[in-house]
Short mmCIF file of C-alpha atoms and ligand atoms in Angstrom, two decimals:
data_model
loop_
_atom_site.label_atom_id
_atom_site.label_comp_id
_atom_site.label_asym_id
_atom_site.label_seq_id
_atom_site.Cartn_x
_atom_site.Cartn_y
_atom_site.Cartn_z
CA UNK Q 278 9.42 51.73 -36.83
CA UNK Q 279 7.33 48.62 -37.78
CA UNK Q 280 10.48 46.72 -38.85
CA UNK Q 281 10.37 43.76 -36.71
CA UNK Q 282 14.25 43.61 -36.25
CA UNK Q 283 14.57 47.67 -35.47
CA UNK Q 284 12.04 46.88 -32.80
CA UNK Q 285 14.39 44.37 -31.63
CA UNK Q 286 17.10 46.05 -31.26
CA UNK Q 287 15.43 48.97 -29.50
CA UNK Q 288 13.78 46.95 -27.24
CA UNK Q 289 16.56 44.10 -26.43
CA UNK Q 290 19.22 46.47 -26.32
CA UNK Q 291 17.20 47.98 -22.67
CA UNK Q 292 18.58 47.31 -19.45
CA UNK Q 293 16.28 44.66 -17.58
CA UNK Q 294 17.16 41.91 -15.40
CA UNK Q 295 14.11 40.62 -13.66
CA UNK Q 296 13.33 43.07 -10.50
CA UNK Q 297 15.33 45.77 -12.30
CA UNK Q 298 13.09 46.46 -14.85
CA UNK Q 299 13.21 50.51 -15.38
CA UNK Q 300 14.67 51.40 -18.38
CA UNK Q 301 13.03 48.39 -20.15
CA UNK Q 302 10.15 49.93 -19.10
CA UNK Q 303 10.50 53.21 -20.19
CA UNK Q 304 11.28 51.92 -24.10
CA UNK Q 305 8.30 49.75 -24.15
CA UNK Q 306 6.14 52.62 -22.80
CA UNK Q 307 7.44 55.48 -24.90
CA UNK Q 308 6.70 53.36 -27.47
CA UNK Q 309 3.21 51.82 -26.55
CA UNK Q 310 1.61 55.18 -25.60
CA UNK Q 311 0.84 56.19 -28.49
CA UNK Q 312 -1.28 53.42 -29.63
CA UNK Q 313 -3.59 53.04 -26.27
CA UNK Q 314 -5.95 55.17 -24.19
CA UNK Q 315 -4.13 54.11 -20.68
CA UNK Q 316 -0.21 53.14 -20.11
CA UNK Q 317 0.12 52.63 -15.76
CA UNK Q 318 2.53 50.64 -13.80
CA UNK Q 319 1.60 48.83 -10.66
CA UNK Q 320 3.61 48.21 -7.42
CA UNK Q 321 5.42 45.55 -8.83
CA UNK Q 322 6.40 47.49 -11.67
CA UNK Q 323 4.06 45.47 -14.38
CA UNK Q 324 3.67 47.72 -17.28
CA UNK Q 325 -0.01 47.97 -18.31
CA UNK Q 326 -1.44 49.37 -21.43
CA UNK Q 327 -4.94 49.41 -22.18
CA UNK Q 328 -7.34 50.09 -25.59
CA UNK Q 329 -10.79 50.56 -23.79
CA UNK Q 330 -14.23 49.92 -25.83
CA UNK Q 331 -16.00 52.29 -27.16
CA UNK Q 332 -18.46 54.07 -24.70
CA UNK Q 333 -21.18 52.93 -24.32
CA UNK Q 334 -20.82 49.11 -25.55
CA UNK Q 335 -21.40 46.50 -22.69
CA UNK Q 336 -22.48 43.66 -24.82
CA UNK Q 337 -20.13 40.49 -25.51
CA UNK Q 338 -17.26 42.78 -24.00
CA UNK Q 339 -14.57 41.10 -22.58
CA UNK Q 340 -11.37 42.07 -20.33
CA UNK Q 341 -8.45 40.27 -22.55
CA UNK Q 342 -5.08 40.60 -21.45
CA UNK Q 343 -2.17 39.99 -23.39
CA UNK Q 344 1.68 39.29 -21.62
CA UNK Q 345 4.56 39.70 -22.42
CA UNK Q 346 7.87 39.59 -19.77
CA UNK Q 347 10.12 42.52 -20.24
CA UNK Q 348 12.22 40.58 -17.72
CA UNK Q 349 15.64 38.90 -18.77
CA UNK Q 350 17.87 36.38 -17.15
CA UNK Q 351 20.58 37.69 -14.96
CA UNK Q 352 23.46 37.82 -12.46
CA UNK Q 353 23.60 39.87 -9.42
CA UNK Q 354 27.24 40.42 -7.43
CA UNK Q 355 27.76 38.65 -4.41
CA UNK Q 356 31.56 39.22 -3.64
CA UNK Q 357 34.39 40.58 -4.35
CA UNK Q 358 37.54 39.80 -3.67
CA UNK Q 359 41.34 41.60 -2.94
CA UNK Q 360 42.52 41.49 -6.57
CA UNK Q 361 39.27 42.98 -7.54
CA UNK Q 362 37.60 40.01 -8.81
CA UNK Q 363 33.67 39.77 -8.50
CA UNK Q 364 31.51 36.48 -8.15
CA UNK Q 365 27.75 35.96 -8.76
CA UNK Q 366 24.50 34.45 -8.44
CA UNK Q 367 22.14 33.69 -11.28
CA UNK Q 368 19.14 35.74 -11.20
CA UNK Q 369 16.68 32.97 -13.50
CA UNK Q 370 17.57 29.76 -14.61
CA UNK Q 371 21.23 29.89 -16.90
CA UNK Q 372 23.60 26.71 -17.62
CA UNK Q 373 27.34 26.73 -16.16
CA UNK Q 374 28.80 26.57 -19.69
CA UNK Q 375 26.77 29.52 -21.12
CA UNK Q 376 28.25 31.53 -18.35
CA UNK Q 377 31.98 30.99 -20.10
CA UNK Q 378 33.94 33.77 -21.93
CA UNK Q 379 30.92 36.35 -22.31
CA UNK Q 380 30.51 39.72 -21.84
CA UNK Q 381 28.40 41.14 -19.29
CA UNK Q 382 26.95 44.75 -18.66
CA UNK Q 383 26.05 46.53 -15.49
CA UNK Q 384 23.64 48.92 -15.42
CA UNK Q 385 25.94 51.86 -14.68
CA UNK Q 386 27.58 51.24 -18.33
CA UNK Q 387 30.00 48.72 -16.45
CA UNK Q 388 31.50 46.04 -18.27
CA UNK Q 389 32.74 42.61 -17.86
CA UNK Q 390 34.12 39.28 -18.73
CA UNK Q 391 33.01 35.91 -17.24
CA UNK Q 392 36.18 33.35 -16.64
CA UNK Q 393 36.67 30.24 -14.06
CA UNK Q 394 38.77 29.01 -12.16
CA UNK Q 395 41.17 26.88 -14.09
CA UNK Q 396 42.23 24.20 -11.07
CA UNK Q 397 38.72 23.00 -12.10
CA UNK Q 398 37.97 20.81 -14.30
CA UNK Q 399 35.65 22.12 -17.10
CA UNK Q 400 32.68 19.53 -16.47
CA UNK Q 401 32.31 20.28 -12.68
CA UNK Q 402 32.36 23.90 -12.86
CA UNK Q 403 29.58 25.53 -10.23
CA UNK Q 404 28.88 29.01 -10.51
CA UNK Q 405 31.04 29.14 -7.53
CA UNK Q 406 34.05 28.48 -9.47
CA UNK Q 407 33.23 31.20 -12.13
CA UNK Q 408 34.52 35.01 -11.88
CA UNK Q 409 33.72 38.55 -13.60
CA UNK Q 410 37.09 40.16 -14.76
CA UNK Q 411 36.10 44.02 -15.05
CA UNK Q 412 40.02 44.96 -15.29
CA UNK Q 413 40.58 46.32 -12.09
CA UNK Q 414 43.77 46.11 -10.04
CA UNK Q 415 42.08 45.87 -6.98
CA UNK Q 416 39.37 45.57 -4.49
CA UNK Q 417 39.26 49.24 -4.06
CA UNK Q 418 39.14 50.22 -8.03
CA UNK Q 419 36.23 47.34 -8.51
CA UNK Q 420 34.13 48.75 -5.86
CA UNK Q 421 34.20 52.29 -7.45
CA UNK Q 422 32.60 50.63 -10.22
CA UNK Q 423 30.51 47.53 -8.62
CA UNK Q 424 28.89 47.29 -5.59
CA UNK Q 425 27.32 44.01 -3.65
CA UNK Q 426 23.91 43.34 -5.29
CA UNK Q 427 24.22 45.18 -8.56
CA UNK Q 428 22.64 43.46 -11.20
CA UNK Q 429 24.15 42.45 -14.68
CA UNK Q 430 23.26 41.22 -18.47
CA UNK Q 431 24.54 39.08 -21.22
CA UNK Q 432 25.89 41.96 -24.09
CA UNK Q 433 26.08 40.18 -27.45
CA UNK Q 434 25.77 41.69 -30.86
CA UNK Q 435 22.72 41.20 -32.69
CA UNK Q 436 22.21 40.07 -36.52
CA UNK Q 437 19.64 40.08 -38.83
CA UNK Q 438 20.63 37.30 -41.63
CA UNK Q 439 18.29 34.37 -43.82
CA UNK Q 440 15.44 35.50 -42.26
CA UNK Q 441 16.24 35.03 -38.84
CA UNK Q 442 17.14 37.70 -35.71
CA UNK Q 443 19.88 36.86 -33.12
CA UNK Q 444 20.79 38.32 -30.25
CA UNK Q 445 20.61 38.23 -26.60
CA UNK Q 446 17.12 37.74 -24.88
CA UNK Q 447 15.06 37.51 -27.51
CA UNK Q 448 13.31 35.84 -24.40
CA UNK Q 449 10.91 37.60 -24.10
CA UNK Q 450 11.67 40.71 -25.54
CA UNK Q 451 10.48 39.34 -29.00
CA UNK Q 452 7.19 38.39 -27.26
CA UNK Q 453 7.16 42.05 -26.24
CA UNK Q 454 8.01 43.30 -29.88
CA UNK Q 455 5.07 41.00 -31.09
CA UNK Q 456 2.24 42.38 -28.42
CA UNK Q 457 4.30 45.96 -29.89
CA UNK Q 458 3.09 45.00 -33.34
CA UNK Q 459 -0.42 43.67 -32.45
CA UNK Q 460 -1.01 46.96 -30.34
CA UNK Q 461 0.09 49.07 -33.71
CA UNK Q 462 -2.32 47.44 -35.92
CA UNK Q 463 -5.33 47.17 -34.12
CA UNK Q 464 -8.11 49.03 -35.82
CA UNK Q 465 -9.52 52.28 -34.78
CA UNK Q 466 -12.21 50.67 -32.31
CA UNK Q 467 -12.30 46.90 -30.92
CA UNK Q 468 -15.29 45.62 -29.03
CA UNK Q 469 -13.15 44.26 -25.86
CA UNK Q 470 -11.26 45.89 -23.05
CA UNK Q 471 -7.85 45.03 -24.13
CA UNK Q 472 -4.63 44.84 -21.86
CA UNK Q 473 -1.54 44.59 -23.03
CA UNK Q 474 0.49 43.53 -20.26
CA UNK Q 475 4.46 43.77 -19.61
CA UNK Q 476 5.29 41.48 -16.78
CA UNK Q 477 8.48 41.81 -14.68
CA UNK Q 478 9.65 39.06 -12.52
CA UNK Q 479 8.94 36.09 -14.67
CA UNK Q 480 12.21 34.43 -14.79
CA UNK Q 481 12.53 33.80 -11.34
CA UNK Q 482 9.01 32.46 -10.90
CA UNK Q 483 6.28 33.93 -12.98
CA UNK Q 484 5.83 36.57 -10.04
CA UNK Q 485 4.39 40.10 -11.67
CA UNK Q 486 2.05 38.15 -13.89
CA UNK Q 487 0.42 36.77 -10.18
CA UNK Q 488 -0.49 40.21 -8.92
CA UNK Q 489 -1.23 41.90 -12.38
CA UNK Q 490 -3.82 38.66 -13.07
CA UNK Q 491 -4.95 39.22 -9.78
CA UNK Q 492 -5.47 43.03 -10.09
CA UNK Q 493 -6.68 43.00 -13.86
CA UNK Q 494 -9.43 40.05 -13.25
CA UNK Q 495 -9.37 39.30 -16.55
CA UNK Q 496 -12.12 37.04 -18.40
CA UNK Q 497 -9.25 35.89 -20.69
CA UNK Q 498 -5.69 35.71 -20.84
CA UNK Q 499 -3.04 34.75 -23.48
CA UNK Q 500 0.65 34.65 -23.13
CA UNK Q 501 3.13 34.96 -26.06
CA UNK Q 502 6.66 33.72 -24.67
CA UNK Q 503 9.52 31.88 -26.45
CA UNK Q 504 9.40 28.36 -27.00
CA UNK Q 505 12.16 25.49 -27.56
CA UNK Q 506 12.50 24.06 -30.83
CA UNK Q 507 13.10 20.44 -31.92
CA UNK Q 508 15.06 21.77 -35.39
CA UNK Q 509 18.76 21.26 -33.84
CA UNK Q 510 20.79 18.18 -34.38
CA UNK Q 511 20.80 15.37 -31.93
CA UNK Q 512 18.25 17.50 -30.38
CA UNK Q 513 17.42 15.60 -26.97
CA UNK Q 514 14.05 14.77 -27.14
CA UNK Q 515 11.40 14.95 -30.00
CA UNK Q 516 9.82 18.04 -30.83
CA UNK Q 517 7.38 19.33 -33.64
CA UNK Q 518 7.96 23.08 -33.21
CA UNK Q 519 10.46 24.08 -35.76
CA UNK Q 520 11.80 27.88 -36.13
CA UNK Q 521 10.29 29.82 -39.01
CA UNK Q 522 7.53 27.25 -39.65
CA UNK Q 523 5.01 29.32 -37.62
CA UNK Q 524 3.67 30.75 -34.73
CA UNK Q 525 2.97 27.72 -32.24
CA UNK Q 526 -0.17 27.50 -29.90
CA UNK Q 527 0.36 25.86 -26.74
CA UNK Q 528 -1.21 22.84 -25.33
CA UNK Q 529 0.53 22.95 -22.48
CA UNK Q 530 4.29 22.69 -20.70
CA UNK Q 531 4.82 22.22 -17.01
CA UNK Q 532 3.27 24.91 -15.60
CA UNK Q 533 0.08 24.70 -17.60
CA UNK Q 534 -2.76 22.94 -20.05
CA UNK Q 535 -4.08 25.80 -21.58
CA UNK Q 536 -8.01 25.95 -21.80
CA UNK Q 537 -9.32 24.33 -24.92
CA UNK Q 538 -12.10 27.18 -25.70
CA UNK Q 539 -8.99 29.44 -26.27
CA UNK Q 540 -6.69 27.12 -27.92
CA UNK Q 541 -10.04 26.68 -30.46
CA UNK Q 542 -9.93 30.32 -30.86
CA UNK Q 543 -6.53 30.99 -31.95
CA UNK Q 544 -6.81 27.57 -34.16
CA UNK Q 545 -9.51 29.49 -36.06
CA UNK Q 546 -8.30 32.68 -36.03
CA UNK Q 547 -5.10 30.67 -37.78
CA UNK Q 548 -7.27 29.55 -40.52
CA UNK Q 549 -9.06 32.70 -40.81
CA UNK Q 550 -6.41 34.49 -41.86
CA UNK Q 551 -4.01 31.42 -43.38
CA UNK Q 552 -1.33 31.80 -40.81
CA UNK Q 553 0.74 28.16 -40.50
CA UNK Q 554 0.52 27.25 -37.04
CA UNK Q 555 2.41 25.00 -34.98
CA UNK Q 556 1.33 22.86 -31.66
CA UNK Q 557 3.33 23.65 -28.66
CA UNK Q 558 4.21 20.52 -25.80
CA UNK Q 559 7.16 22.28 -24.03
CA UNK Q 560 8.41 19.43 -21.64
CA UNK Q 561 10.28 21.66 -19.00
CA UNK Q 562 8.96 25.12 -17.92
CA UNK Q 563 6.77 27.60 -17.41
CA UNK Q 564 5.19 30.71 -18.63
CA UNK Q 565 3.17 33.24 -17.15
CA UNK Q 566 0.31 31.61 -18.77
CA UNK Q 567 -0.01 29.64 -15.71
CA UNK Q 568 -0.07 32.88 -13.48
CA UNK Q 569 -2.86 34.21 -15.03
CA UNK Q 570 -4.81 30.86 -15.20
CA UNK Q 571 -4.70 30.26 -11.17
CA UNK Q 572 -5.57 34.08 -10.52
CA UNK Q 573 -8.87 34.43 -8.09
CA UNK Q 574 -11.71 31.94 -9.59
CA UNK Q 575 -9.55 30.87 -12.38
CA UNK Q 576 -9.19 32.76 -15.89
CA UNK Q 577 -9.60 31.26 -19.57
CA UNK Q 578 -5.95 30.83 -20.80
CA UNK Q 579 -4.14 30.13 -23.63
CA UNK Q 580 -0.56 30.52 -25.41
CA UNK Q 581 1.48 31.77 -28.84
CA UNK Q 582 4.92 31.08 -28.18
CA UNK Q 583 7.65 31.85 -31.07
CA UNK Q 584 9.73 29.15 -31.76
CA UNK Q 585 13.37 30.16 -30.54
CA UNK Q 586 17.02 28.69 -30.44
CA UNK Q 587 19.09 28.30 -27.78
CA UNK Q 588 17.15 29.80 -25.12
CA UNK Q 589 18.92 31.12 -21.72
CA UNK Q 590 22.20 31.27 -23.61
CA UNK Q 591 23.38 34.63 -24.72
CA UNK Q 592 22.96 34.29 -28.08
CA UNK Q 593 19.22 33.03 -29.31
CA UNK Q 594 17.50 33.14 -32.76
CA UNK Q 595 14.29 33.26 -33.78
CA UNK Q 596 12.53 33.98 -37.27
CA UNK Q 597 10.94 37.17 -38.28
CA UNK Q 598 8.46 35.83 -40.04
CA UNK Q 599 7.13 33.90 -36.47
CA UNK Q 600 7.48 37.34 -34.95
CA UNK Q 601 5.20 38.75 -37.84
CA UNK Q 602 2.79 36.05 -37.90
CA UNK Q 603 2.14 36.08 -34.36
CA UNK Q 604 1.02 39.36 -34.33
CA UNK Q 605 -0.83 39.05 -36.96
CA UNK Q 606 -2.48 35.90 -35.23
CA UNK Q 607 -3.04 38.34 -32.46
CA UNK Q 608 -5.12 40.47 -34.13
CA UNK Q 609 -7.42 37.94 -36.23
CA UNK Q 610 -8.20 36.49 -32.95
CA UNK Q 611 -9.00 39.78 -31.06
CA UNK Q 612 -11.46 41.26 -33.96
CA UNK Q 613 -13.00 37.55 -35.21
CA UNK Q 614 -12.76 34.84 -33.09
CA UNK Q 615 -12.64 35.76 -29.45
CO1 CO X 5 12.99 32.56 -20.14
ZN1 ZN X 6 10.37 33.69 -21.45
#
């Protein structure tokens, strides 16, 4: 199971909207266990998985986390109305016109299409004017299906083609495939006390990473999200982070400037091992990065993010070879230059 796309697949095709993160949960665990000493979850549901030193080492070891968010963007029912018509909120941040004409999944196995209002005029759409169509005749056949407050996800088909993966939330569950990766080729021992951390609740505001940085105190912390890309024509701003040209190591993006000692460390660990790097400047958003930097006294942070197109839509794409290369990146840094 070490093929980056199968991974993929297994782990984007989970259930997961941020603060519904269950059965996301259980896939990453069942599959994490067996490559850790420790697999808990705390009371916000972050899934923690730990490789402890060997006994008896105290010197130079560090408490290095690793996050990923498990979390996707969502939509959560709000109404619904005589002819059995539901509307929505967003649950994380999604544009009007990726709402139109796709498919959405309920938890329960429930599906649906998104539509509008067609009074409206395309270009001042609100989410207000949009509308789930799960073919019922009525109020009374929806709500046998639906109820107020249940939770929904993007359902696209995924592709493996050129190199590249497509699919639906590839943010982050491709950050979680690569910390997957990184946890199934560490060697035997490591001389740290590594966490591998699954964070729920980042989407709407970064909000398991707060208490699992808080809880885990960790001397270090590094965060392997998605990133934009500037590869897309009449992009709208500039941007050196191109998919399949490498993982990219933040400097910063809204929420944080990553600490330099760290950056250093996966800059070397890049050359180390001959990994093509990129330099990350992501001018909008966050990551939980910035969580775990803030946490008690402050914590030693840095970034990977994978290079990924069309981001909050529900189709994105990202490279394998980013995916591989990240972990990889991972590792080189956790046994020679951290
Ligand atoms: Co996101
Ligand atoms: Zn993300």
């Amino acid at each position: 199971m070490n093929n980056v796309f199968e991974l993929y697949k297994e782990v984007a095709s989970a259930f997961g909207p941020s603060g519904r993160e269950t059965k996301i949960t259980n896939v990453i665990s069942s599959i994490a266990k067996k490559y850790v000493d420790d697999v808990y979850t705390d009371t916000l549901g972050n899934l923690i998985c730990r490789k402890r030193p060997p006994v008896g080492s105290q010197e130079n070891v560090r408490k290095i986390a690793f996050a990923a968010h498990m979390d996707s963007i969502g939509i959560v029912v709000t109404y619904i109305d005589d002819n059995g018509f539901l509307r929505f909120s967003n649950i994380g941040g999604i544009e009007i016109q990726d709402f139109l004409h796709t498919q959405v999944i309920f938890e329960n196995g429930t599906h649906g299409i998104i539509s509008h209002e067609e009074k409206t005029e395309l270009s001042k759409l609100k989410i207000n004017n949009l509308y789930i169509d799960i073919g019922a005749k009525n109020r009374e056949q929806a709500e046998k299906m639906v109820s107020i407050g249940d939770f929904a996800v993007f359902t696209s088909p995924m592709f493996e083609q050129n190199g590249v993966i497509s699919g639906a939330y590839i943010d982050d569950r491709i950050g979680c495939v690569a910390l997957l990766i990184t946890m199934m080729k560490l060697p035997k021992t490591v001389n740290h006390d590594l966490y591998f951390v699954f964070t729920v609740q980042e989407e709407v505001g970064l909000r398991g990473a707060t208490t699992a940085a808080y809880a885990l105190e960790p001397d270090i912390a590094i965060a392997i999200d998605v990133t934009d890309t500037g590869d897309l024509p009449e992009h709208k701003y500039p941007m050196a982070c191109h998919m399949g040209k490498g993982p990219a190591i933040k400097v910063m993006d809204r929420s944080v400037l990553c600490s330099q000692k760290i950056r250093s460390a996966l800059e070397e660990a890049a050359l180390v091992a001959a990994i093509p790097v990129q330099h990350e400047i992501l001018q909008f958003g966050g990551t939980d990065t910035a969580a775990f930097q803030r946490s008690r006294a402050g914590v030693e942070v840095g970034a990977i993010s994978i290079p990924t197109r069309y981001i909050h839509t529900p189709n994105e794409m990202c490279s394998v070879n980013d995916v591989i290369q990240t972990a990889d990146l991972l590792l080189t840094a956790i046994t020679q230059t951290l």
